[in-house]
mmCIF file of C-alpha atoms and ligand atoms in Angstrom:
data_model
loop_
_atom_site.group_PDB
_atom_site.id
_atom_site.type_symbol
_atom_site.label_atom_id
_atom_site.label_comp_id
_atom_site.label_asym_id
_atom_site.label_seq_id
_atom_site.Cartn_x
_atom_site.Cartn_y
_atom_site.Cartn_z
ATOM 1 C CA UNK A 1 44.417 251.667 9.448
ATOM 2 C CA UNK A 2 44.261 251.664 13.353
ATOM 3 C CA UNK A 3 47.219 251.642 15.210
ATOM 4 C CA UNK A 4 47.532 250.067 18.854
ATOM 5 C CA UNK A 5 48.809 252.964 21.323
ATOM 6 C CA UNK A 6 50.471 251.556 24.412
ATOM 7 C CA UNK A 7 53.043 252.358 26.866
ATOM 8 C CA UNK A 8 56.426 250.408 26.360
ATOM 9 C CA UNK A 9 56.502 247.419 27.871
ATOM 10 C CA UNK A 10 59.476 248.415 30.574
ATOM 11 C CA UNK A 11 56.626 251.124 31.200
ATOM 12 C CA UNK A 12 53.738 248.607 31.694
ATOM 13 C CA UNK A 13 56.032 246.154 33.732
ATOM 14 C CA UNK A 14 57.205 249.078 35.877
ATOM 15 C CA UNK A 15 53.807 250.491 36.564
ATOM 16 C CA UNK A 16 52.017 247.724 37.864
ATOM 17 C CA UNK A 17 55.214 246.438 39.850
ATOM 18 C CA UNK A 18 55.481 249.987 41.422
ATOM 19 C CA UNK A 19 51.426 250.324 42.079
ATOM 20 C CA UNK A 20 52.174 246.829 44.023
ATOM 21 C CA UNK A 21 55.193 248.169 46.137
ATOM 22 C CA UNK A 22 53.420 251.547 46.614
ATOM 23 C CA UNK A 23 50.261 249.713 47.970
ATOM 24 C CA UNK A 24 52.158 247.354 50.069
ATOM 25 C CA UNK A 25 54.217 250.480 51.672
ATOM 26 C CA UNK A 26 51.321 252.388 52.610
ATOM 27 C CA UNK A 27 49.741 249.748 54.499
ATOM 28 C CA UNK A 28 53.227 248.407 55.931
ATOM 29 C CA UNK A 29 53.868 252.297 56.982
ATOM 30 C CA UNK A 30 49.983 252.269 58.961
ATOM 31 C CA UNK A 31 50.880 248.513 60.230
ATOM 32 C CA UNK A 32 54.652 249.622 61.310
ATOM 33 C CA UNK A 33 52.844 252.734 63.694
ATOM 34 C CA UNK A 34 50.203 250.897 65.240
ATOM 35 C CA UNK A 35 52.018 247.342 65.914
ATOM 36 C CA UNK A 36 54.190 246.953 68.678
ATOM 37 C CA UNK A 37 55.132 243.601 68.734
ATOM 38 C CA UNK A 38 56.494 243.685 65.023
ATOM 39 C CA UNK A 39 57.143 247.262 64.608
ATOM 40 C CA UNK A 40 61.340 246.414 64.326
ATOM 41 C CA UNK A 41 60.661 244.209 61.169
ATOM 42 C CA UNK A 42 57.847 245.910 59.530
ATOM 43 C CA UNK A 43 60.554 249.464 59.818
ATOM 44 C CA UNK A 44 63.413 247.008 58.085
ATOM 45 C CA UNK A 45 61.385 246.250 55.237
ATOM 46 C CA UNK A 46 59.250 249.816 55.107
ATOM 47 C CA UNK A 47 63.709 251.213 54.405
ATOM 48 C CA UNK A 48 64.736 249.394 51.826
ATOM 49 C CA UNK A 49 61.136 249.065 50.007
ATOM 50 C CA UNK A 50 60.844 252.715 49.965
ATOM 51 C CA UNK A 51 64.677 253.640 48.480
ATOM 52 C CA UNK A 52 63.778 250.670 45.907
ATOM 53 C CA UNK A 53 60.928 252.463 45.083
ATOM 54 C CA UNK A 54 62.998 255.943 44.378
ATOM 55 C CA UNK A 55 65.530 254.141 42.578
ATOM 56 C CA UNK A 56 63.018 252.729 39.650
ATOM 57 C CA UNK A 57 60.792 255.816 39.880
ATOM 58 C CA UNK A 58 63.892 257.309 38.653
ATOM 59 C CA UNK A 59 64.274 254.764 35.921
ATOM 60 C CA UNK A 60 60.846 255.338 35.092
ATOM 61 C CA UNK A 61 61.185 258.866 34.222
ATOM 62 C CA UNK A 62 63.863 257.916 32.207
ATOM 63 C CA UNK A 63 61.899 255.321 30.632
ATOM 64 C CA UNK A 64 59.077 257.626 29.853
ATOM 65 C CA UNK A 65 61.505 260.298 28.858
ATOM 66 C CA UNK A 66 62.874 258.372 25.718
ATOM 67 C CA UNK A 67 59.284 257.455 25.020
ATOM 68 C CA UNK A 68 56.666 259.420 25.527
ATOM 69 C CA UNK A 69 53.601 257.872 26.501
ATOM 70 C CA UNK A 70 50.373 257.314 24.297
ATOM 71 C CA UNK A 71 48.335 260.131 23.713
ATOM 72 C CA UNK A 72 44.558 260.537 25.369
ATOM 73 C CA UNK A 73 42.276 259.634 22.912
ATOM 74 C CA UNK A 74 41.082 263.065 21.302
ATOM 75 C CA UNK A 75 37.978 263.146 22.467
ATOM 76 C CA UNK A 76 38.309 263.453 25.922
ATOM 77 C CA UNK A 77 37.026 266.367 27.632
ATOM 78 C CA UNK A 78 40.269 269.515 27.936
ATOM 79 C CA UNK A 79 39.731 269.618 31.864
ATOM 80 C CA UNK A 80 39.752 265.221 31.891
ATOM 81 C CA UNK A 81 43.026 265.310 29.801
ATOM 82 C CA UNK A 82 44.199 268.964 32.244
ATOM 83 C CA UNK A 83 42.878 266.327 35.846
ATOM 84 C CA UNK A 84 45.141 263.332 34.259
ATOM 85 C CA UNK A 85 48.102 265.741 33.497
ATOM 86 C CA UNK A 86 48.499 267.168 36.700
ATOM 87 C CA UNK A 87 47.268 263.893 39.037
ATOM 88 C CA UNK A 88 50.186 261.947 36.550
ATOM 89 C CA UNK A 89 52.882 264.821 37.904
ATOM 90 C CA UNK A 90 51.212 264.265 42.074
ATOM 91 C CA UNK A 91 51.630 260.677 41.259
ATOM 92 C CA UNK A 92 55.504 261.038 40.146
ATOM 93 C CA UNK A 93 56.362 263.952 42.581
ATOM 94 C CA UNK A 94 54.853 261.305 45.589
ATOM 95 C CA UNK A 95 56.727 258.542 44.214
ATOM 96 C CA UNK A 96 59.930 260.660 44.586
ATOM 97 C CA UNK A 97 59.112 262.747 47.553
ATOM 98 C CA UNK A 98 57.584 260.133 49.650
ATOM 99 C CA UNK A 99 61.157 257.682 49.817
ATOM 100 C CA UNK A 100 63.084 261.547 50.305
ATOM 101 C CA UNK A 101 61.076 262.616 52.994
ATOM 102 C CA UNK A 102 61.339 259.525 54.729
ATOM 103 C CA UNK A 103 65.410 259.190 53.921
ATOM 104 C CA UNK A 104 65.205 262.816 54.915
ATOM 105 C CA UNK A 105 63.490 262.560 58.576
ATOM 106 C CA UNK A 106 65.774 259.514 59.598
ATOM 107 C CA UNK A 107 68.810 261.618 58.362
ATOM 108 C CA UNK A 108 67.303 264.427 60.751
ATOM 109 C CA UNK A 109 67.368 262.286 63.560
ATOM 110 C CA UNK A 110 70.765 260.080 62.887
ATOM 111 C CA UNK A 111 68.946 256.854 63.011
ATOM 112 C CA UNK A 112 70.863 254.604 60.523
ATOM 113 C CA UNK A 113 69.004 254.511 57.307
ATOM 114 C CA UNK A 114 70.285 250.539 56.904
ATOM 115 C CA UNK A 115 68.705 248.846 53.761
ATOM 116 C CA UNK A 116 70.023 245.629 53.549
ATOM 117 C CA UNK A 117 73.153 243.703 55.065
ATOM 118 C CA UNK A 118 76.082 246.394 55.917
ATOM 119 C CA UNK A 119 74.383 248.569 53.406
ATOM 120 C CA UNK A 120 73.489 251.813 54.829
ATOM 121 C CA UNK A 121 72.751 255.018 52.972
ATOM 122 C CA UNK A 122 74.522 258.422 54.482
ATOM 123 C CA UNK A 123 72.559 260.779 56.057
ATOM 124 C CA UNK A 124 71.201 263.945 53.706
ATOM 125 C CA UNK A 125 70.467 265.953 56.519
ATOM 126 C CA UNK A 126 72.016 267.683 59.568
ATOM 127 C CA UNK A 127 70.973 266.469 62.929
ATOM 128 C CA UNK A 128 67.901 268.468 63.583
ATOM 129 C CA UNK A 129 65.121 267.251 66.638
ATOM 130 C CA UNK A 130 62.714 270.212 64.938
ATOM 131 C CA UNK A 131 63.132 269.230 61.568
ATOM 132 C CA UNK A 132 62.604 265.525 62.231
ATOM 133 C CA UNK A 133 59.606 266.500 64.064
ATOM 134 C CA UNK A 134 58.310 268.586 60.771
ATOM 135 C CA UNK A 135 59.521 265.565 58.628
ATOM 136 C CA UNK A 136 58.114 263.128 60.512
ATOM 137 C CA UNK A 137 54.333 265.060 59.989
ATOM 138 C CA UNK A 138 54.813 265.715 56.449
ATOM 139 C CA UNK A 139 55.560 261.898 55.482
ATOM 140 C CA UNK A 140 52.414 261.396 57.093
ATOM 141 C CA UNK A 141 50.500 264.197 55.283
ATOM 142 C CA UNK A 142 52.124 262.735 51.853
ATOM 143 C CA UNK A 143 51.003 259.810 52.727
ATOM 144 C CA UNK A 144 47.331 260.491 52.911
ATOM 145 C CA UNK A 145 47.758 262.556 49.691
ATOM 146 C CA UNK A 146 49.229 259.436 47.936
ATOM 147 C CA UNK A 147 46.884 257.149 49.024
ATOM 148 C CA UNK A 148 43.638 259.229 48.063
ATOM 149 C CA UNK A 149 45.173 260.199 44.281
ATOM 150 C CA UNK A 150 45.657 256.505 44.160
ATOM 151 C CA UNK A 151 41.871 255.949 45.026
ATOM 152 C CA UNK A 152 40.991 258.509 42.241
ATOM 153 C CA UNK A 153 43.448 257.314 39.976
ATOM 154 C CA UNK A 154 41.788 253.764 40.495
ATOM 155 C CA UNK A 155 38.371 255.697 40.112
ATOM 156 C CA UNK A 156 39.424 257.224 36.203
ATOM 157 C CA UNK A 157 41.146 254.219 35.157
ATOM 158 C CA UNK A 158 38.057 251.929 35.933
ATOM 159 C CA UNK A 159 35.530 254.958 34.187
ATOM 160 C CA UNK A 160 38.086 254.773 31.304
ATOM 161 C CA UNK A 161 38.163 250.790 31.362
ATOM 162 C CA UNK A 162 34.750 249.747 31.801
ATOM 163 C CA UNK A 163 32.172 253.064 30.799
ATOM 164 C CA UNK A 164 34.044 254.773 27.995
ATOM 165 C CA UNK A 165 35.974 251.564 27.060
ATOM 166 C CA UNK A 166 38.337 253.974 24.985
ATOM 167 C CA UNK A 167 41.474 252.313 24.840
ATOM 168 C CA UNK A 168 43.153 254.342 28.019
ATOM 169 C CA UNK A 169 43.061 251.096 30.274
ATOM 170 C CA UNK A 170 44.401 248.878 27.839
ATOM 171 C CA UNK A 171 47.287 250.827 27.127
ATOM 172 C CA UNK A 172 48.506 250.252 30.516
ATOM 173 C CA UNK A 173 47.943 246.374 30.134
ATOM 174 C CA UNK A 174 50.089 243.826 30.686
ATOM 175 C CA UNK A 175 48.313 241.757 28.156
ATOM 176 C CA UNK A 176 46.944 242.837 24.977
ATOM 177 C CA UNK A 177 43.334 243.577 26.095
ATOM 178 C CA UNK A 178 41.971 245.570 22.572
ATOM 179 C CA UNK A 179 43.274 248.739 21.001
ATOM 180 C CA UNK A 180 43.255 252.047 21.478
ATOM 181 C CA UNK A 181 43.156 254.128 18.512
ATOM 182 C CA UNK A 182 42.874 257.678 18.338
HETATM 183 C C1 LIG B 201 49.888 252.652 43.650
HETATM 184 C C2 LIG B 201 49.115 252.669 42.634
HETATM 185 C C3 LIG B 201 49.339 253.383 41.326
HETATM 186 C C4 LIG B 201 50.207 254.398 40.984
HETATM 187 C C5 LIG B 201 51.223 255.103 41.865
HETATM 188 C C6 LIG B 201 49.994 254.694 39.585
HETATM 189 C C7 LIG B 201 50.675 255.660 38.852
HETATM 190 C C8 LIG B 201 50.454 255.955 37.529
HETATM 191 C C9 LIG B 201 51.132 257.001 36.780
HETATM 192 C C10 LIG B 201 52.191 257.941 37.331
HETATM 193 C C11 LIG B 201 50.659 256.984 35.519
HETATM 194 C C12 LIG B 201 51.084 257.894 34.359
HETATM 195 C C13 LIG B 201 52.031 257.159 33.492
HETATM 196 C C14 LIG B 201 52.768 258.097 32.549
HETATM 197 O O1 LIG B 201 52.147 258.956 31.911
HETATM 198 O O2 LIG B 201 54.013 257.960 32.466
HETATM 199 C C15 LIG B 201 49.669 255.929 35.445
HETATM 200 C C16 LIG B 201 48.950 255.597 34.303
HETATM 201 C C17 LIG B 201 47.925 254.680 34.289
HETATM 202 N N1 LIG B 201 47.495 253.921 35.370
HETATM 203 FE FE1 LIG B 201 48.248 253.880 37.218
HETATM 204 N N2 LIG B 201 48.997 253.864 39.093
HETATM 205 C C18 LIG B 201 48.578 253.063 40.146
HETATM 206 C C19 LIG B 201 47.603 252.113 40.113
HETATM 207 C C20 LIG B 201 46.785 251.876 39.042
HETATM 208 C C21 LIG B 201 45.662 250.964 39.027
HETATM 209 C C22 LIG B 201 45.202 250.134 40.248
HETATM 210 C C23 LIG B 201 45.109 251.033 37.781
HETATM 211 C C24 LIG B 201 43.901 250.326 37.210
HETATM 212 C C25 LIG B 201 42.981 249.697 37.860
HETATM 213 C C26 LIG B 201 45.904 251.953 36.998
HETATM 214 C C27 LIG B 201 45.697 252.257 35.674
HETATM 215 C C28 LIG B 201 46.416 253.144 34.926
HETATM 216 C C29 LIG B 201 46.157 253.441 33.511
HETATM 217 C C30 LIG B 201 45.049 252.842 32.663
HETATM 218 C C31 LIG B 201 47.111 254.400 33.120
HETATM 219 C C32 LIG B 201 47.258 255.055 31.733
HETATM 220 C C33 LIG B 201 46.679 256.437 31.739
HETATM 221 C C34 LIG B 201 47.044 257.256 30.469
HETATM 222 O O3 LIG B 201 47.165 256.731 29.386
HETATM 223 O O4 LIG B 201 47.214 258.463 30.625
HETATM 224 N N3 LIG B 201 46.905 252.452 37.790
HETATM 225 N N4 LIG B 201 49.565 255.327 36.683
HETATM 226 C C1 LIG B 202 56.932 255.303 48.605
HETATM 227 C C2 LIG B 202 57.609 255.269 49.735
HETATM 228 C C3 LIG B 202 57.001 255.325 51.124
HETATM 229 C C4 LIG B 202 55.693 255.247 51.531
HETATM 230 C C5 LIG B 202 54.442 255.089 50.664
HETATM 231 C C6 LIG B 202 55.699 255.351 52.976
HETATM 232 C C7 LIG B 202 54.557 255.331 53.766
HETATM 233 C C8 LIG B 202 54.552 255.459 55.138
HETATM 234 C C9 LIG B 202 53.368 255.478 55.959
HETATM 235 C C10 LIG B 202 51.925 255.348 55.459
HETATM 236 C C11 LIG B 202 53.759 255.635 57.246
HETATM 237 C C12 LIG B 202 52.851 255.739 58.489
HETATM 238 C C13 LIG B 202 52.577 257.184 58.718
HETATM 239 C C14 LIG B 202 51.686 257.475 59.917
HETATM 240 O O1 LIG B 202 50.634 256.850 60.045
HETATM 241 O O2 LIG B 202 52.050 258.344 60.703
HETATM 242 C C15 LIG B 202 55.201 255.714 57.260
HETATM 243 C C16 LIG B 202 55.982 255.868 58.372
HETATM 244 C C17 LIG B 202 57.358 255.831 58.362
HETATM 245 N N1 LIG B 202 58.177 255.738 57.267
HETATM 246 FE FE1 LIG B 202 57.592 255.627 55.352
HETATM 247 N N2 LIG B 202 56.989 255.481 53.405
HETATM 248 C C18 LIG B 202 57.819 255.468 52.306
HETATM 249 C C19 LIG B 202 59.204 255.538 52.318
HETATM 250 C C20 LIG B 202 59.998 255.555 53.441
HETATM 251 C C21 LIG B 202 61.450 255.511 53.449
HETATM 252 C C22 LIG B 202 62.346 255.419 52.216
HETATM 253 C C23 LIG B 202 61.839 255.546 54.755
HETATM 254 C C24 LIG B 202 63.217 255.535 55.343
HETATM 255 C C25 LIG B 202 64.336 255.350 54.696
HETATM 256 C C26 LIG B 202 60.644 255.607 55.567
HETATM 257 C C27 LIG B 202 60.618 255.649 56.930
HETATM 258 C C28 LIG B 202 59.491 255.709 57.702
HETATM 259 C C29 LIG B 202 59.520 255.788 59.158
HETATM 260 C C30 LIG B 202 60.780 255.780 60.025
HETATM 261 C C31 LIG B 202 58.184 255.876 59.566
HETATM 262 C C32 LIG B 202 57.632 256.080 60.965
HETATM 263 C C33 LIG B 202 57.970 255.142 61.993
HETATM 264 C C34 LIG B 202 57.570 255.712 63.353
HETATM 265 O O3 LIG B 202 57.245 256.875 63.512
HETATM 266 O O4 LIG B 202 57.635 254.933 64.275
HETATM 267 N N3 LIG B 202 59.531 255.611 54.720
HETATM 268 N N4 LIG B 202 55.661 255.595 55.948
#
């Protein structure tokens, strides 16, 4: 008998909501430095965005935690199933470090880390001009590393959806696309 292997459906909802927010954020972050004219704005949406996107990373884990994802089909090559282990981990530690750092570099420099209405989050860091300055480059250099693991990400999920057709796409699905077996 097959049996369909997918993540849960809190898993699939929260992945492609997430890869939607985290695409959005990048390019908000690259339109937020080189805009003048709406800079305030695109900075009080980049805030809140960003700590929403910490907060359900978190319940993701969780998520994921209480049930484990489907396994790689068994015939994948060791260092394929090794490259998706470890990008999976960059993926989760960017999703967490990325909203930090940013909290983190604010904090640094007391600017007001104000999500929305009179909510605004303390500051996790002492005031600091050198640290900001070393935050500031690092949420930059994070940045970068985010968005090219999300271009090779992209890159393994299409090889897995449309050349090996093996299942590994559709178990991310919203929709049920086929099965994957092992
Ligand atoms: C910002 C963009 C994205 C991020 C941050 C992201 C992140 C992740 C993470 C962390 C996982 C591992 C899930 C787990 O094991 O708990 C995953 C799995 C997956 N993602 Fe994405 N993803 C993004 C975009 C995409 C896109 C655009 C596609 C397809 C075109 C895609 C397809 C998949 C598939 C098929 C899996 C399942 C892989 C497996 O079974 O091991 N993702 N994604
Ligand atoms: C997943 C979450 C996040 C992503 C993907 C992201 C991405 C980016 C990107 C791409 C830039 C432009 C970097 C550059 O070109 O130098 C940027 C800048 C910035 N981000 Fe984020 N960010 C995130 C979370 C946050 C959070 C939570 C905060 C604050 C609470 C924040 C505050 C800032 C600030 C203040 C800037 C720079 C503004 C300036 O220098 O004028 N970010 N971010």
């Amino acid at each position: 008998m097959t049996r369909t292997l997918r993540f849960n459906l809190p898993a699939r909802l929260l992945h492609w909501s997430m890869a939607a927010l985290i695409l959005a954020m990048l390019f908000i972050g690259v339109a937020m430095v080189t805009s003048l004219a709406d800079y305030h704005a695109l900075v009080a949406l980049h805030r809140p965005l960003g700590i929403l996107i910490l907060l359900l990373a978190a319940v993701r884990l969780a998520n994921r935690w209480r049930h484990p994802p489907p396994p790689l089909p068994l015939d994948l090559p060791a260092w394929q199933r090794q490259a998706a282990h470890a990008s999976h981990i960059a993926l989760y530690g960017l999703m967490l470090a990325m909203p930090l750092v940013g909290w983190a570099m604010l904090s640094a420099a007391r600017y007001p880390v104000a999500l929305v209405g009179p909510l605004v989050l303390p500051p996790i860091l002492p005031q600091s001009p050198a640290l900001y300055a070393w935050l500031r480059s690092l949420h930059t250099v994070l940045a970068y590393a985010l968005f090219g693991l999300i271009l090779a990400h992209l890159a393994a999920a299409l090889i897995h959806g449309l050349i090996r057709r093996d299942g590994v796409f559709s178990s991310m699905a919203l929709r049920e696309t086929g099965s994957r077996t092992r």
